[in-house]
mmCIF file of C-alpha atoms in Angstrom:
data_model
loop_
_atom_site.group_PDB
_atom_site.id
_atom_site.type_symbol
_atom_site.label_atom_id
_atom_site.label_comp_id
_atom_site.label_asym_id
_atom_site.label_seq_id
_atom_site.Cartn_x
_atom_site.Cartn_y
_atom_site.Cartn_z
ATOM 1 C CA UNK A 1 10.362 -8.533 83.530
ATOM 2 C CA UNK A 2 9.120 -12.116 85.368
ATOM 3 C CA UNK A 3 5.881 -11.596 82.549
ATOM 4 C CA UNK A 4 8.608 -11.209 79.591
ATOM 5 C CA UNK A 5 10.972 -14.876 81.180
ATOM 6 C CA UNK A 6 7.339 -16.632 80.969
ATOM 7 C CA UNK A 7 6.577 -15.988 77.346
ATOM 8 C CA UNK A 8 10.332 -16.793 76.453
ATOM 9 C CA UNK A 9 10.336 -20.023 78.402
ATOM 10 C CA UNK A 10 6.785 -21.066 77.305
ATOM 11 C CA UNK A 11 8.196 -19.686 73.511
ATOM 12 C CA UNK A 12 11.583 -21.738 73.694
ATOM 13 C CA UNK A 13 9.629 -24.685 74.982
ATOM 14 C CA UNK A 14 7.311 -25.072 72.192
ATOM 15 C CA UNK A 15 10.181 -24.550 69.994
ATOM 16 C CA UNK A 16 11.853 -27.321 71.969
ATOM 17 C CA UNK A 17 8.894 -29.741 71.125
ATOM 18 C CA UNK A 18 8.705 -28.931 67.553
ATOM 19 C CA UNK A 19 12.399 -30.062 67.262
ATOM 20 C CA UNK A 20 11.698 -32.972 69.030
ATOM 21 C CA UNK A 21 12.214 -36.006 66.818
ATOM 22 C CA UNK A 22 9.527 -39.205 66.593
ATOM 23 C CA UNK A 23 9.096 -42.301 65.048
ATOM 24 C CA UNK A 24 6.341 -43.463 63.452
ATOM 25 C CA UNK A 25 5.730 -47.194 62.847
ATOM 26 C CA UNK A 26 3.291 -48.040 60.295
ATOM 27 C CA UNK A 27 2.199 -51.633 59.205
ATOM 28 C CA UNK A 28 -0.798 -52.512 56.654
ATOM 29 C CA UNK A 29 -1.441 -56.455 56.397
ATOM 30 C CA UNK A 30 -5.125 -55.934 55.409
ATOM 31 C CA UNK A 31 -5.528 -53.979 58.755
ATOM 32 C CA UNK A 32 -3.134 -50.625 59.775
ATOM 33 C CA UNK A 33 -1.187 -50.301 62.658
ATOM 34 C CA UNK A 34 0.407 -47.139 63.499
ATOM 35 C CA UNK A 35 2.330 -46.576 66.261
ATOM 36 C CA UNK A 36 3.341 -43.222 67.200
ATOM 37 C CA UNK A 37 6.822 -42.504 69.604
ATOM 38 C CA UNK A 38 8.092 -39.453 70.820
ATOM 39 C CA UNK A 39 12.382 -39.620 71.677
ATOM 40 C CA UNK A 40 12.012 -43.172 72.243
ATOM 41 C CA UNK A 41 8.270 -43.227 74.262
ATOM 42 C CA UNK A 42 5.407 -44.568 72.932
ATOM 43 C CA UNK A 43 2.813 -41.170 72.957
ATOM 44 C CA UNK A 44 -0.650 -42.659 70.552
ATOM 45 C CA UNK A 45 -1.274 -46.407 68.537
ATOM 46 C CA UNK A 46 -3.473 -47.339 66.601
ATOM 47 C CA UNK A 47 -4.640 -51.058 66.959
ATOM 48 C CA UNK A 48 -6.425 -52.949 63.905
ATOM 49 C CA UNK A 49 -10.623 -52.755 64.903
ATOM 50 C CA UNK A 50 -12.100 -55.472 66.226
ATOM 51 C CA UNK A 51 -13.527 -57.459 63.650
ATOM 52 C CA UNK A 52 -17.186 -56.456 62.861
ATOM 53 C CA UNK A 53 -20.022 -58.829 62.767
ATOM 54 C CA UNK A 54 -21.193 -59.297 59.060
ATOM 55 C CA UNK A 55 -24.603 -57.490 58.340
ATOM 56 C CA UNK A 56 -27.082 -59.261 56.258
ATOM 57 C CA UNK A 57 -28.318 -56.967 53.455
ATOM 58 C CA UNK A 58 -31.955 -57.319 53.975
ATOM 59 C CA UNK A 59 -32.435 -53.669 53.914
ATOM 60 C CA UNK A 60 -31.144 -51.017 51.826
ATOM 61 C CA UNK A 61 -29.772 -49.398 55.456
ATOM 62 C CA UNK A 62 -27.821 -52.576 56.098
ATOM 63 C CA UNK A 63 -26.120 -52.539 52.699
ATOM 64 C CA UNK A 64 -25.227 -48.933 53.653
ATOM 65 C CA UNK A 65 -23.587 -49.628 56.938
ATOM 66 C CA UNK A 66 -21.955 -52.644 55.284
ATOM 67 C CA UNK A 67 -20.352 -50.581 52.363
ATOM 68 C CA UNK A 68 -18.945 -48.142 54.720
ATOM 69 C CA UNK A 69 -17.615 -51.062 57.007
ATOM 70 C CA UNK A 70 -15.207 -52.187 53.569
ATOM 71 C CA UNK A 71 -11.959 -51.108 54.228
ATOM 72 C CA UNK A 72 -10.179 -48.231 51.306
ATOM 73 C CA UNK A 73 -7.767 -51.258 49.464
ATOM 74 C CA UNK A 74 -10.992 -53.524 49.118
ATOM 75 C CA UNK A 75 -12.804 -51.013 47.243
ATOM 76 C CA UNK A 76 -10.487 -50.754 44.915
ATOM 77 C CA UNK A 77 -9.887 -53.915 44.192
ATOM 78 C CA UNK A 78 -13.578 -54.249 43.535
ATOM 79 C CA UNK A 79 -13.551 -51.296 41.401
ATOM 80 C CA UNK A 80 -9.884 -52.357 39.654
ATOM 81 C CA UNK A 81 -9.045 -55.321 40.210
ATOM 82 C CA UNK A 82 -5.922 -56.365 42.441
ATOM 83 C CA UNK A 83 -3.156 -54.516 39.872
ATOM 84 C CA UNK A 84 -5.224 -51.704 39.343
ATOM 85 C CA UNK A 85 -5.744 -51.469 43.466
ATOM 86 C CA UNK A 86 -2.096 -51.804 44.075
ATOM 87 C CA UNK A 87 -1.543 -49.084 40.998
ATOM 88 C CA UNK A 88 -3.458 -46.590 42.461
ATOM 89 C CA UNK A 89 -2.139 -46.741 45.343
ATOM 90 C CA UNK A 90 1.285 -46.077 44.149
ATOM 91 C CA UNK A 91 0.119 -43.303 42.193
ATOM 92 C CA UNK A 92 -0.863 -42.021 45.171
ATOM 93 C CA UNK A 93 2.359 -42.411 46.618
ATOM 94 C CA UNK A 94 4.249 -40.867 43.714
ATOM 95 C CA UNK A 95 1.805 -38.014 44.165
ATOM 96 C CA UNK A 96 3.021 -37.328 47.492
ATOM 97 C CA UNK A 97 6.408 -38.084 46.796
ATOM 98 C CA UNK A 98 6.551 -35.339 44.016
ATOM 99 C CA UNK A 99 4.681 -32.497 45.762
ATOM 100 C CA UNK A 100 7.011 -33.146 49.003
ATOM 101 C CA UNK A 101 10.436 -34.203 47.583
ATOM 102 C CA UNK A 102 12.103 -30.653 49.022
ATOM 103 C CA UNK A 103 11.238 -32.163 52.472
ATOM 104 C CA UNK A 104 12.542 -35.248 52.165
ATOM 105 C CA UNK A 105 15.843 -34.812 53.604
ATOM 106 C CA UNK A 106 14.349 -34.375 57.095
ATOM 107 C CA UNK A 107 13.174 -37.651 57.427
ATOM 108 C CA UNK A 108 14.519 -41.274 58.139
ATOM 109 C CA UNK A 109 12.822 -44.115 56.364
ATOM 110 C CA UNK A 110 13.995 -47.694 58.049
ATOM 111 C CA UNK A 111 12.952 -51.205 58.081
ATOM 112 C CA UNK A 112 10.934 -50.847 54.658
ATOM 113 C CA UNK A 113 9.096 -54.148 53.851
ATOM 114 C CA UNK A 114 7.179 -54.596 51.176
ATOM 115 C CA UNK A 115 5.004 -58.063 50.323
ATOM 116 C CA UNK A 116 2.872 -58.406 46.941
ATOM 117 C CA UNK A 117 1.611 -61.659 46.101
ATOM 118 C CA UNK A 118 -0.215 -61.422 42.582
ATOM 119 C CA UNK A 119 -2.337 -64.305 42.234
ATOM 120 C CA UNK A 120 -5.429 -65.013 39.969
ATOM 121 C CA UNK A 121 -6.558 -68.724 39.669
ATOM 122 C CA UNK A 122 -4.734 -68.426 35.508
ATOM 123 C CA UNK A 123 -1.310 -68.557 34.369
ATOM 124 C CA UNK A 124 -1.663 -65.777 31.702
ATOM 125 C CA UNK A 125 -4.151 -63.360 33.941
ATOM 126 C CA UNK A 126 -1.120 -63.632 36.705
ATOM 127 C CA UNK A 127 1.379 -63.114 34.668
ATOM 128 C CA UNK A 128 -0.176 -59.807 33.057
ATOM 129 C CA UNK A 129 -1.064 -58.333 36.659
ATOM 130 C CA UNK A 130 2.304 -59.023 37.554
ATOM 131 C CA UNK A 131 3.915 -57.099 35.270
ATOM 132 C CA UNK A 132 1.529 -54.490 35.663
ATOM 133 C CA UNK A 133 2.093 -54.991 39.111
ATOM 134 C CA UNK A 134 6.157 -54.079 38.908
ATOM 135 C CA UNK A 135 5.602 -51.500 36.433
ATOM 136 C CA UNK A 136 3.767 -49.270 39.350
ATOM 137 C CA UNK A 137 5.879 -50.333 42.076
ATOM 138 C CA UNK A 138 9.231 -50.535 41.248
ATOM 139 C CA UNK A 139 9.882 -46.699 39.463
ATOM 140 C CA UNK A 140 8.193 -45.068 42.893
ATOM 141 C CA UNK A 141 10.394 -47.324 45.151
ATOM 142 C CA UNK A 142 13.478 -45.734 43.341
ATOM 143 C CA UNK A 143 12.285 -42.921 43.379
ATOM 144 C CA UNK A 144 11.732 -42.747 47.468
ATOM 145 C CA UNK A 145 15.680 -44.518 47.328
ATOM 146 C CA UNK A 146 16.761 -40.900 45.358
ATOM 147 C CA UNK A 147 15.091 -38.693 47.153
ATOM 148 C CA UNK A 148 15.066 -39.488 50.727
ATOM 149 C CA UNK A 149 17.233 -41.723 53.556
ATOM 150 C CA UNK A 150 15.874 -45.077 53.095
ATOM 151 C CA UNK A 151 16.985 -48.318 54.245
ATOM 152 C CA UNK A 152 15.069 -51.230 52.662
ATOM 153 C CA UNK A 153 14.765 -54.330 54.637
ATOM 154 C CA UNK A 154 12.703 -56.619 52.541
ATOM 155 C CA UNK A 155 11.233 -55.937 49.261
ATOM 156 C CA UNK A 156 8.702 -59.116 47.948
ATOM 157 C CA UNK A 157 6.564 -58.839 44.215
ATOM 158 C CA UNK A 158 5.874 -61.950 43.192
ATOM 159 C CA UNK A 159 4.206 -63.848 41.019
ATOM 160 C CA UNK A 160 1.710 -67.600 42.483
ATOM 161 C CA UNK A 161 0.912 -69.438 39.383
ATOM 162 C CA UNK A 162 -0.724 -71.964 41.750
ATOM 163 C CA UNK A 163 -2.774 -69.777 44.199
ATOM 164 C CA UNK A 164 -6.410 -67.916 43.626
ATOM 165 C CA UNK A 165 -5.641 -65.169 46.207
ATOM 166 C CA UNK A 166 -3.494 -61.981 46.143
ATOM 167 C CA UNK A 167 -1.555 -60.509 49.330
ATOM 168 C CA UNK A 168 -0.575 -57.142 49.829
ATOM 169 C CA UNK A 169 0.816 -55.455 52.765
ATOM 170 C CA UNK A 170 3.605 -53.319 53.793
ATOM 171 C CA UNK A 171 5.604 -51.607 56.924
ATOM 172 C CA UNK A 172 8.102 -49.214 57.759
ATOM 173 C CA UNK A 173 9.799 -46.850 60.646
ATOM 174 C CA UNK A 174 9.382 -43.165 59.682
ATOM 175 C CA UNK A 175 12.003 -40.882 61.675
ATOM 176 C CA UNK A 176 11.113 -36.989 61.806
ATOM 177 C CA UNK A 177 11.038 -33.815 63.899
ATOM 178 C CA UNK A 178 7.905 -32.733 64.796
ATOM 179 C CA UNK A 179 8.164 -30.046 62.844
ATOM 180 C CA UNK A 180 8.844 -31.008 59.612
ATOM 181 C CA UNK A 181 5.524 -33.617 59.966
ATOM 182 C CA UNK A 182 3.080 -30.666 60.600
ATOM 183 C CA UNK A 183 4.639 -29.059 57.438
ATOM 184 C CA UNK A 184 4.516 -32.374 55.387
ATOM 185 C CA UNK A 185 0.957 -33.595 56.858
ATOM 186 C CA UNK A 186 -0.595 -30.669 54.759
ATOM 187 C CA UNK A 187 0.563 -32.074 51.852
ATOM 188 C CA UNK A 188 -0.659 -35.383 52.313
ATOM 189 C CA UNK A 189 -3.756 -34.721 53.569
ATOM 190 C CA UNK A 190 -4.163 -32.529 50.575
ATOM 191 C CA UNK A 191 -2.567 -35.603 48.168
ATOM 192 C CA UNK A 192 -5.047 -37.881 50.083
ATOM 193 C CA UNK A 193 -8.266 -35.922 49.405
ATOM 194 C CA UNK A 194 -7.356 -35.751 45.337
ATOM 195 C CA UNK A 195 -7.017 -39.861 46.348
ATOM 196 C CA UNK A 196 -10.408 -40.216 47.517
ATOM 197 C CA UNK A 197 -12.239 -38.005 45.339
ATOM 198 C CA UNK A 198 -10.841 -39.900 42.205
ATOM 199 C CA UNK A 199 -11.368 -43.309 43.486
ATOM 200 C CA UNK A 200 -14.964 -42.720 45.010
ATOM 201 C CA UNK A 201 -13.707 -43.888 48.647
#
């Protein structure tokens, strides 16, 4: 009998800490932040790394170690260009989106900012990436509005016909039961790979 109370408590407690809920606070400014809490206390974060020392290419091992030092979102601007970066990376969101739309209703989405700045140094190249720009970004956003609980808290895409340099960065609060974030995790990690592959990251 006491061995059969011991596998129910030790079953109804890890049933008790799947249904536990968390928050996870995510913030990309060029660096992510995540910040992970479970019912209210912070359990894991994730602090932006220390900035690395700049390696001089003098040898074909130092170009190596300085490639894989570039973080995902400079690649692809590299490789795209800043609305091509910013496209991708929405088609990567719709991806996920659309594979895990059924599990949507689980989950809390608060505080959503999003900041683009699309800037090129010419009137008529900004004005192109801009648009180009919206077009990715504003069909997934209302998408996430119809398919999920979403409160939006600031949502920037602009165009600087006087600046060289393009800003993007973004944050949120992600509510969920521990649970339903092993289930979804899958999907994104599978989403993610299909992400990398395709973009050569």
């Amino acid at each position: 009998m006491i061995p059969l109370i011991i596998i129910l408590s030790v079953l109804a407690f890890i049933v008790l800490l799947l249904f536990i809920p968390i928050s996870v606070h995510i913030k990309y400014d060029g660096d992510f932040f995540v910040k992970l809490k479970i019912a209210g206390i912070k359990a894991y974060e994730v602090e932006p790394d220390a900035d690395i020392e700049e390696l001089k290419p003098d040898t074909e091992s130092d170009k190596k170690a300085k490639k894989q030092t570039e973080k995902a979102f400079d690649k692809l601007k590299k490789k795209y260009g800043f609305a091509g970066a910013v496209k991708e990376i929405f088609v990567f969101i719709k991806s996920v989106l659309e594979r895990l739309k059924g599990s949507f209703r689980h989950i809390a989405i608060r505080k959503l900012c999003l900041d683009i700045k699309v800037a090129s140094g010419e009137a008529a190249t900004t004005a192109i990436d801009y648009g180009a720009v919206c077009a990715a970004v504003y069909p997934v956003l209302t998408f996430i509005d119809g398919i999920a609980n979403v409160k939006m808290k600031s949502i920037n895409v602009t165009a600087d016909f006087n600046s060289d340099n393009s800003d993007f960065g973004f944050s949120l609060v992600v509510r969920i039961r521990v649970v339903y974030l092993i289930v979804m995790a899958f999907g994104v990690f599978s989403e993610y790979n299909k992400f990398k592959t395709r973009n050569e990251l």
